[in-house]
PDB file of C-alpha atoms in Angstrom:
ATOM      1  CA  GLU W   1      -4.015  13.643   5.753  1.00  0.00           C
ATOM      2  CA  ALA W   2      -2.005  13.135   2.595  1.00  0.00           C
ATOM      3  CA  ASP W   3      -2.591  15.319  -0.451  1.00  0.00           C
ATOM      4  CA  ILE W   4      -2.441  12.804  -3.256  1.00  0.00           C
ATOM      5  CA  TYR W   5      -5.159  12.610  -5.848  1.00  0.00           C
ATOM      6  CA  GLN W   6      -6.127  10.092  -8.460  1.00  0.00           C
ATOM      7  CA  THR W   7      -8.534  10.491 -11.347  1.00  0.00           C
ATOM      8  CA  PRO W   8     -10.748   9.060 -12.544  1.00  0.00           C
ATOM      9  CA  ARG W   9     -12.121   7.226  -9.532  1.00  0.00           C
ATOM     10  CA  TYR W  10     -13.844   4.655 -11.731  1.00  0.00           C
ATOM     11  CA  LEU W  11     -13.311   3.894 -15.409  1.00  0.00           C
ATOM     12  CA  VAL W  12     -15.123   1.440 -17.670  1.00  0.00           C
ATOM     13  CA  ILE W  13     -13.792   1.186 -21.195  1.00  0.00           C
ATOM     14  CA  GLY W  14     -13.747  -1.133 -24.184  1.00  0.00           C
ATOM     15  CA  THR W  15     -10.890  -3.338 -25.284  1.00  0.00           C
ATOM     16  CA  GLY W  16      -8.226  -1.638 -27.379  1.00  0.00           C
ATOM     17  CA  LYS W  17      -8.742   1.862 -25.984  1.00  0.00           C
ATOM     18  CA  LYS W  18      -5.852   3.989 -24.819  1.00  0.00           C
ATOM     19  CA  ILE W  19      -6.223   5.298 -21.288  1.00  0.00           C
ATOM     20  CA  THR W  20      -4.274   7.467 -18.886  1.00  0.00           C
ATOM     21  CA  LEU W  21      -4.716   7.303 -15.143  1.00  0.00           C
ATOM     22  CA  GLU W  22      -3.806  10.531 -13.426  1.00  0.00           C
ATOM     23  CA  CYS W  23      -1.962  10.925 -10.137  1.00  0.00           C
ATOM     24  CA  SER W  24      -0.926  14.170  -8.516  1.00  0.00           C
ATOM     25  CA  GLN W  25       0.543  15.064  -5.147  1.00  0.00           C
ATOM     26  CA  THR W  26       1.062  18.471  -3.608  1.00  0.00           C
ATOM     27  CA  MET W  27       3.577  17.466  -0.958  1.00  0.00           C
ATOM     28  CA  GLY W  28       6.686  17.883  -3.086  1.00  0.00           C
ATOM     29  CA  HIS W  29       7.666  14.238  -2.686  1.00  0.00           C
ATOM     30  CA  ASP W  30      10.314  12.986  -5.081  1.00  0.00           C
ATOM     31  CA  LYS W  31       9.414   9.296  -4.780  1.00  0.00           C
ATOM     32  CA  MET W  32       6.177   8.106  -6.327  1.00  0.00           C
ATOM     33  CA  TYR W  33       4.769   4.663  -7.002  1.00  0.00           C
ATOM     34  CA  TRP W  34       2.041   2.796  -8.839  1.00  0.00           C
ATOM     35  CA  TYR W  35       0.601  -0.370  -7.341  1.00  0.00           C
ATOM     36  CA  GLN W  36      -1.925  -2.775  -8.801  1.00  0.00           C
ATOM     37  CA  GLN W  37      -4.384  -4.501  -6.496  1.00  0.00           C
ATOM     38  CA  ASP W  38      -7.052  -7.096  -7.175  1.00  0.00           C
ATOM     39  CA  PRO W  39      -9.966  -7.268  -4.693  1.00  0.00           C
ATOM     40  CA  GLY W  40      -8.845  -8.442  -1.268  1.00  0.00           C
ATOM     41  CA  MET W  41      -5.366  -9.165  -2.497  1.00  0.00           C
ATOM     42  CA  GLU W  42      -1.961  -7.719  -1.813  1.00  0.00           C
ATOM     43  CA  LEU W  43      -0.570  -4.688  -3.591  1.00  0.00           C
ATOM     44  CA  HIS W  44       1.928  -5.290  -6.381  1.00  0.00           C
ATOM     45  CA  LEU W  45       4.416  -2.629  -7.420  1.00  0.00           C
ATOM     46  CA  ILE W  46       4.275  -1.948 -11.160  1.00  0.00           C
ATOM     47  CA  HIS W  47       6.160   1.358 -11.541  1.00  0.00           C
ATOM     48  CA  TYR W  48       8.107   3.811  -9.460  1.00  0.00           C
ATOM     49  CA  SER W  49       9.952   7.088  -9.823  1.00  0.00           C
ATOM     50  CA  TYR W  50      12.611   8.711  -7.685  1.00  0.00           C
ATOM     51  CA  GLY W  51      12.253  12.102  -9.296  1.00  0.00           C
ATOM     52  CA  VAL W  52      11.704  14.043 -12.494  1.00  0.00           C
ATOM     53  CA  ASN W  53      12.677  12.069 -15.613  1.00  0.00           C
ATOM     54  CA  SER W  54      13.263   8.958 -13.494  1.00  0.00           C
ATOM     55  CA  THR W  55      10.993   5.939 -13.996  1.00  0.00           C
ATOM     56  CA  GLU W  56      11.515   2.235 -13.332  1.00  0.00           C
ATOM     57  CA  LYS W  57       9.480  -0.924 -13.652  1.00  0.00           C
ATOM     58  CA  GLY W  58       8.389  -2.632 -10.491  1.00  0.00           C
ATOM     59  CA  ASP W  59       8.187  -6.223  -9.359  1.00  0.00           C
ATOM     60  CA  LEU W  60       5.036  -7.086 -11.300  1.00  0.00           C
ATOM     61  CA  SER W  61       5.275  -7.066 -15.060  1.00  0.00           C
ATOM     62  CA  SER W  62       2.883  -4.566 -16.538  1.00  0.00           C
ATOM     63  CA  GLU W  63       2.075  -3.427 -20.055  1.00  0.00           C
ATOM     64  CA  SER W  64       1.518   0.087 -18.797  1.00  0.00           C
ATOM     65  CA  THR W  65       3.979   2.961 -19.029  1.00  0.00           C
ATOM     66  CA  VAL W  66       4.569   5.989 -16.831  1.00  0.00           C
ATOM     67  CA  SER W  67       6.142   9.399 -17.145  1.00  0.00           C
ATOM     68  CA  ARG W  68       7.480  11.934 -14.665  1.00  0.00           C
ATOM     69  CA  ILE W  69       7.857  15.304 -16.290  1.00  0.00           C
ATOM     70  CA  ARG W  70       6.913  17.234 -13.165  1.00  0.00           C
ATOM     71  CA  THR W  71       7.495  16.362  -9.527  1.00  0.00           C
ATOM     72  CA  GLU W  72       3.834  16.511  -8.647  1.00  0.00           C
ATOM     73  CA  HIS W  73       2.496  14.478 -11.560  1.00  0.00           C
ATOM     74  CA  PHE W  74       2.942  10.741 -12.259  1.00  0.00           C
ATOM     75  CA  PRO W  75       0.473   9.509 -14.895  1.00  0.00           C
ATOM     76  CA  LEU W  76       0.113   5.869 -15.955  1.00  0.00           C
ATOM     77  CA  THR W  77      -0.847   4.972 -19.525  1.00  0.00           C
ATOM     78  CA  LEU W  78      -2.203   1.843 -21.153  1.00  0.00           C
ATOM     79  CA  GLU W  79      -1.821   2.052 -24.944  1.00  0.00           C
ATOM     80  CA  SER W  80      -4.346  -0.721 -25.638  1.00  0.00           C
ATOM     81  CA  ALA W  81      -6.484  -1.837 -22.740  1.00  0.00           C
ATOM     82  CA  ARG W  82      -7.497  -5.489 -22.376  1.00  0.00           C
ATOM     83  CA  PRO W  83      -9.831  -7.288 -19.962  1.00  0.00           C
ATOM     84  CA  SER W  84      -6.765  -8.652 -18.136  1.00  0.00           C
ATOM     85  CA  HIS W  85      -5.979  -5.051 -17.138  1.00  0.00           C
ATOM     86  CA  THR W  86      -9.132  -4.885 -15.037  1.00  0.00           C
ATOM     87  CA  SER W  87      -7.960  -4.072 -11.534  1.00  0.00           C
ATOM     88  CA  GLN W  88      -7.533  -1.301  -9.008  1.00  0.00           C
ATOM     89  CA  TYR W  89      -4.570   1.006  -9.560  1.00  0.00           C
ATOM     90  CA  LEU W  90      -3.163   2.820  -6.545  1.00  0.00           C
ATOM     91  CA  CYS W  91      -0.748   5.718  -6.687  1.00  0.00           C
ATOM     92  CA  ALA W  92       1.467   6.620  -3.748  1.00  0.00           C
ATOM     93  CA  SER W  93       4.212   9.015  -2.771  1.00  0.00           C
ATOM     94  CA  ARG W  94       6.819   8.712  -0.062  1.00  0.00           C
ATOM     95  CA  ASP W  95       8.104  11.319   2.347  1.00  0.00           C
ATOM     96  CA  HIS W  96      11.624  11.673   3.741  1.00  0.00           C
ATOM     97  CA  ASN W  97      10.660   9.477   6.700  1.00  0.00           C
ATOM     98  CA  GLU W  98       9.826   6.607   4.327  1.00  0.00           C
ATOM     99  CA  LYS W  99       6.121   6.928   5.033  1.00  0.00           C
ATOM    100  CA  LEU W 100       4.001   6.031   2.014  1.00  0.00           C
ATOM    101  CA  PHE W 101       0.830   7.967   1.287  1.00  0.00           C
ATOM    102  CA  PHE W 102      -1.799   6.505  -1.021  1.00  0.00           C
ATOM    103  CA  GLY W 103      -4.433   8.008  -3.230  1.00  0.00           C
ATOM    104  CA  SER W 104      -7.965   6.616  -3.298  1.00  0.00           C
ATOM    105  CA  GLY W 105      -7.230   4.545  -6.371  1.00  0.00           C
ATOM    106  CA  THR W 106      -8.728   4.114  -9.824  1.00  0.00           C
ATOM    107  CA  GLN W 107     -10.954   1.104 -10.348  1.00  0.00           C
ATOM    108  CA  LEU W 108     -10.492   0.092 -13.993  1.00  0.00           C
ATOM    109  CA  SER W 109     -12.846  -2.255 -15.803  1.00  0.00           C
ATOM    110  CA  VAL W 110     -12.032  -3.249 -19.379  1.00  0.00           C
ATOM    111  CA  LEU W 111     -14.899  -4.862 -21.276  1.00  0.00           C
TER     112      LEU W 111
ATOM    113  CA  GLY G   1      12.112 -15.455  -2.511  1.00  0.00           C
ATOM    114  CA  GLU G   2      11.228 -12.626  -0.202  1.00  0.00           C
ATOM    115  CA  SER G   3       7.687 -12.572   1.017  1.00  0.00           C
ATOM    116  CA  VAL G   4       5.457 -11.008   3.563  1.00  0.00           C
ATOM    117  CA  GLY G   5       2.399 -12.932   4.622  1.00  0.00           C
ATOM    118  CA  LEU G   6      -0.361 -12.954   7.168  1.00  0.00           C
ATOM    119  CA  HIS G   7      -1.414 -15.928   9.279  1.00  0.00           C
ATOM    120  CA  LEU G   8      -5.168 -15.248   9.383  1.00  0.00           C
ATOM    121  CA  PRO G   9      -7.118 -14.109   6.374  1.00  0.00           C
ATOM    122  CA  THR G  10     -10.183 -13.111   8.443  1.00  0.00           C
ATOM    123  CA  LEU G  11     -10.440 -12.102  12.070  1.00  0.00           C
ATOM    124  CA  SER G  12     -13.797 -11.584  13.769  1.00  0.00           C
ATOM    125  CA  VAL G  13     -13.926  -9.859  17.164  1.00  0.00           C
ATOM    126  CA  GLN G  14     -16.540  -8.379  19.444  1.00  0.00           C
ATOM    127  CA  GLU G  15     -16.753  -4.643  19.844  1.00  0.00           C
ATOM    128  CA  GLY G  16     -14.655  -3.579  22.800  1.00  0.00           C
ATOM    129  CA  ASP G  17     -12.326  -6.545  22.649  1.00  0.00           C
ATOM    130  CA  ASN G  18      -8.678  -6.290  21.729  1.00  0.00           C
ATOM    131  CA  SER G  19      -7.571  -7.459  18.279  1.00  0.00           C
ATOM    132  CA  ILE G  20      -4.263  -8.941  17.274  1.00  0.00           C
ATOM    133  CA  ILE G  21      -3.285  -9.241  13.634  1.00  0.00           C
ATOM    134  CA  ASN G  22      -0.129 -11.165  12.808  1.00  0.00           C
ATOM    135  CA  CYS G  23       2.343 -10.981   9.975  1.00  0.00           C
ATOM    136  CA  ALA G  24       5.393 -13.021   9.033  1.00  0.00           C
ATOM    137  CA  TYR G  25       8.167 -11.800   6.800  1.00  0.00           C
ATOM    138  CA  SER G  26      11.051 -13.680   5.261  1.00  0.00           C
ATOM    139  CA  ASN G  27      13.565 -11.009   4.329  1.00  0.00           C
ATOM    140  CA  SER G  28      15.971 -10.780   7.240  1.00  0.00           C
ATOM    141  CA  ALA G  29      17.385  -7.570   5.735  1.00  0.00           C
ATOM    142  CA  SER G  30      14.073  -5.743   6.223  1.00  0.00           C
ATOM    143  CA  ASP G  31      14.531  -2.798   8.531  1.00  0.00           C
ATOM    144  CA  TYR G  32      11.288  -0.884   8.219  1.00  0.00           C
ATOM    145  CA  PHE G  33       7.749  -2.134   8.703  1.00  0.00           C
ATOM    146  CA  ILE G  34       4.380  -0.476   8.293  1.00  0.00           C
ATOM    147  CA  TRP G  35       0.793  -1.420   8.997  1.00  0.00           C
ATOM    148  CA  TYR G  36      -1.886  -0.109   6.670  1.00  0.00           C
ATOM    149  CA  LYS G  37      -5.655  -0.129   6.977  1.00  0.00           C
ATOM    150  CA  GLN G  38      -7.736  -0.322   3.845  1.00  0.00           C
ATOM    151  CA  GLU G  39     -11.469   0.259   3.868  1.00  0.00           C
ATOM    152  CA  SER G  40     -13.637  -0.874   1.010  1.00  0.00           C
ATOM    153  CA  GLY G  41     -13.165   1.257  -2.069  1.00  0.00           C
ATOM    154  CA  LYS G  42     -10.355   3.322  -0.589  1.00  0.00           C
ATOM    155  CA  GLY G  43      -6.593   3.424  -0.749  1.00  0.00           C
ATOM    156  CA  PRO G  44      -4.496   2.058   2.126  1.00  0.00           C
ATOM    157  CA  GLN G  45      -4.201   4.363   5.096  1.00  0.00           C
ATOM    158  CA  PHE G  46      -1.059   4.496   7.232  1.00  0.00           C
ATOM    159  CA  ILE G  47      -1.605   3.255  10.795  1.00  0.00           C
ATOM    160  CA  ILE G  48       1.760   2.830  12.440  1.00  0.00           C
ATOM    161  CA  ASP G  49       5.345   1.990  11.560  1.00  0.00           C
ATOM    162  CA  ILE G  50       8.370   0.553  13.303  1.00  0.00           C
ATOM    163  CA  ARG G  51      12.041   0.330  12.491  1.00  0.00           C
ATOM    164  CA  SER G  52      14.179  -2.694  13.157  1.00  0.00           C
ATOM    165  CA  ASN G  53      16.041  -1.039  16.018  1.00  0.00           C
ATOM    166  CA  MET G  54      12.822  -1.171  18.043  1.00  0.00           C
ATOM    167  CA  ASP G  55      10.656  -4.061  19.196  1.00  0.00           C
ATOM    168  CA  LYS G  56       7.566  -2.135  20.225  1.00  0.00           C
ATOM    169  CA  ARG G  57       5.873   1.078  19.282  1.00  0.00           C
ATOM    170  CA  GLN G  58       2.585   2.478  20.486  1.00  0.00           C
ATOM    171  CA  GLY G  59       0.118   4.799  18.886  1.00  0.00           C
ATOM    172  CA  GLN G  60      -3.418   5.765  19.686  1.00  0.00           C
ATOM    173  CA  ARG G  61      -5.162   2.458  20.529  1.00  0.00           C
ATOM    174  CA  VAL G  62      -2.630   0.590  18.378  1.00  0.00           C
ATOM    175  CA  THR G  63       0.627  -1.134  19.203  1.00  0.00           C
ATOM    176  CA  VAL G  64       3.060  -2.770  16.823  1.00  0.00           C
ATOM    177  CA  LEU G  65       5.383  -5.492  18.037  1.00  0.00           C
ATOM    178  CA  LEU G  66       8.412  -6.656  16.106  1.00  0.00           C
ATOM    179  CA  ASN G  67      10.232  -9.899  16.777  1.00  0.00           C
ATOM    180  CA  LYS G  68      13.251  -9.996  14.500  1.00  0.00           C
ATOM    181  CA  THR G  69      14.390 -13.362  15.806  1.00  0.00           C
ATOM    182  CA  VAL G  70      11.400 -15.124  14.296  1.00  0.00           C
ATOM    183  CA  LYS G  71      10.659 -12.445  11.676  1.00  0.00           C
ATOM    184  CA  HIS G  72       7.222 -11.741  13.049  1.00  0.00           C
ATOM    185  CA  LEU G  73       5.213  -8.554  13.228  1.00  0.00           C
ATOM    186  CA  SER G  74       1.905  -7.961  14.966  1.00  0.00           C
ATOM    187  CA  LEU G  75      -0.641  -5.193  15.225  1.00  0.00           C
ATOM    188  CA  GLN G  76      -2.665  -4.888  18.399  1.00  0.00           C
ATOM    189  CA  ILE G  77      -5.808  -2.784  18.433  1.00  0.00           C
ATOM    190  CA  ALA G  78      -7.227  -1.975  21.841  1.00  0.00           C
ATOM    191  CA  ALA G  79     -10.966  -1.693  22.435  1.00  0.00           C
ATOM    192  CA  THR G  80     -11.835  -2.541  18.855  1.00  0.00           C
ATOM    193  CA  GLN G  81     -14.603  -0.428  17.354  1.00  0.00           C
ATOM    194  CA  PRO G  82     -16.898  -0.997  14.352  1.00  0.00           C
ATOM    195  CA  GLY G  83     -14.909   1.670  12.513  1.00  0.00           C
ATOM    196  CA  ASP G  84     -11.862  -0.567  12.737  1.00  0.00           C
ATOM    197  CA  SER G  85     -13.468  -3.052  10.356  1.00  0.00           C
ATOM    198  CA  ALA G  86     -11.241  -3.139   7.298  1.00  0.00           C
ATOM    199  CA  VAL G  87      -8.463  -5.109   5.651  1.00  0.00           C
ATOM    200  CA  TYR G  88      -5.105  -4.696   7.329  1.00  0.00           C
ATOM    201  CA  PHE G  89      -1.830  -5.067   5.446  1.00  0.00           C
ATOM    202  CA  CYS G  90       1.670  -5.296   6.772  1.00  0.00           C
ATOM    203  CA  ALA G  91       4.505  -4.130   4.564  1.00  0.00           C
ATOM    204  CA  GLU G  92       8.250  -4.376   4.804  1.00  0.00           C
ATOM    205  CA  MET G  93      11.221  -2.667   3.272  1.00  0.00           C
ATOM    206  CA  ASP G  94      14.965  -3.078   3.496  1.00  0.00           C
ATOM    207  CA  THR G  95      17.592  -0.559   2.538  1.00  0.00           C
ATOM    208  CA  GLY G  96      18.319  -2.407  -0.704  1.00  0.00           C
ATOM    209  CA  ARG G  97      14.765  -2.514  -1.993  1.00  0.00           C
ATOM    210  CA  ARG G  98      13.029   0.046  -4.092  1.00  0.00           C
ATOM    211  CA  ALA G  99       9.668   0.070  -2.387  1.00  0.00           C
ATOM    212  CA  LEU G 100       7.479  -1.579   0.177  1.00  0.00           C
ATOM    213  CA  THR G 101       6.502  -5.221  -0.191  1.00  0.00           C
ATOM    214  CA  PHE G 102       2.974  -5.925   0.941  1.00  0.00           C
ATOM    215  CA  GLY G 103       1.440  -9.055   2.392  1.00  0.00           C
ATOM    216  CA  SER G 104      -1.925 -10.455   1.362  1.00  0.00           C
ATOM    217  CA  GLY G 105      -3.990  -8.763   4.072  1.00  0.00           C
ATOM    218  CA  THR G 106      -6.239  -9.749   6.979  1.00  0.00           C
ATOM    219  CA  ARG G 107      -9.874  -8.759   7.077  1.00  0.00           C
ATOM    220  CA  LEU G 108     -10.963  -7.569  10.510  1.00  0.00           C
ATOM    221  CA  GLN G 109     -14.680  -7.834  11.223  1.00  0.00           C
ATOM    222  CA  VAL G 110     -15.969  -6.147  14.366  1.00  0.00           C
ATOM    223  CA  GLN G 111     -19.240  -7.530  15.677  1.00  0.00           C
ATOM    224  CA  PRO G 112     -21.420  -5.026  17.567  1.00  0.00           C
TER     225      PRO G 112
END
């Protein structure tokens, strides 16, 4: 079982609010990822990091930002949430065998 | 562009039967493939993976088959159980890509 944690599990907020979705892993993985997933749909990569102080944008354009100050922590921030940001956000980390481990996700609803 | 897709959006099987979930990919440079299971309200869970130097790999009750000639991947689940009900995603990666590319998923429904 992978040790990767996301908080909060569910979040309902109003338009214009700033939010940070937390993701932490205790496996010492250098590579971490954020995916966005709408119900029943495929996962879209929005951000990734190959190590401390390394962050890149993914395939899907996103207004969110990420930071990687510590290996175990990869938070995602929305400066001004909008209803179009309503989705599930999944954090993952990858081991040296390329295996990707996912957290349980944060279900975000912006009113 | 590159894509990974699934042939059947929903698959319904009887408990005890074998299930086969198919996936097509278009990037011929892909050399690593993974099947994930996602239950409602949870993150994807790793099931089994296969590298391009293999054409078959078996796990516990699951088998992945890779046909590089036609760029096709399948997941076989033996003696399907109600607990297998979930959405199944295939994902692919090549050495030049940054991360896994996921397909759109197949929902497996197991009828008791």
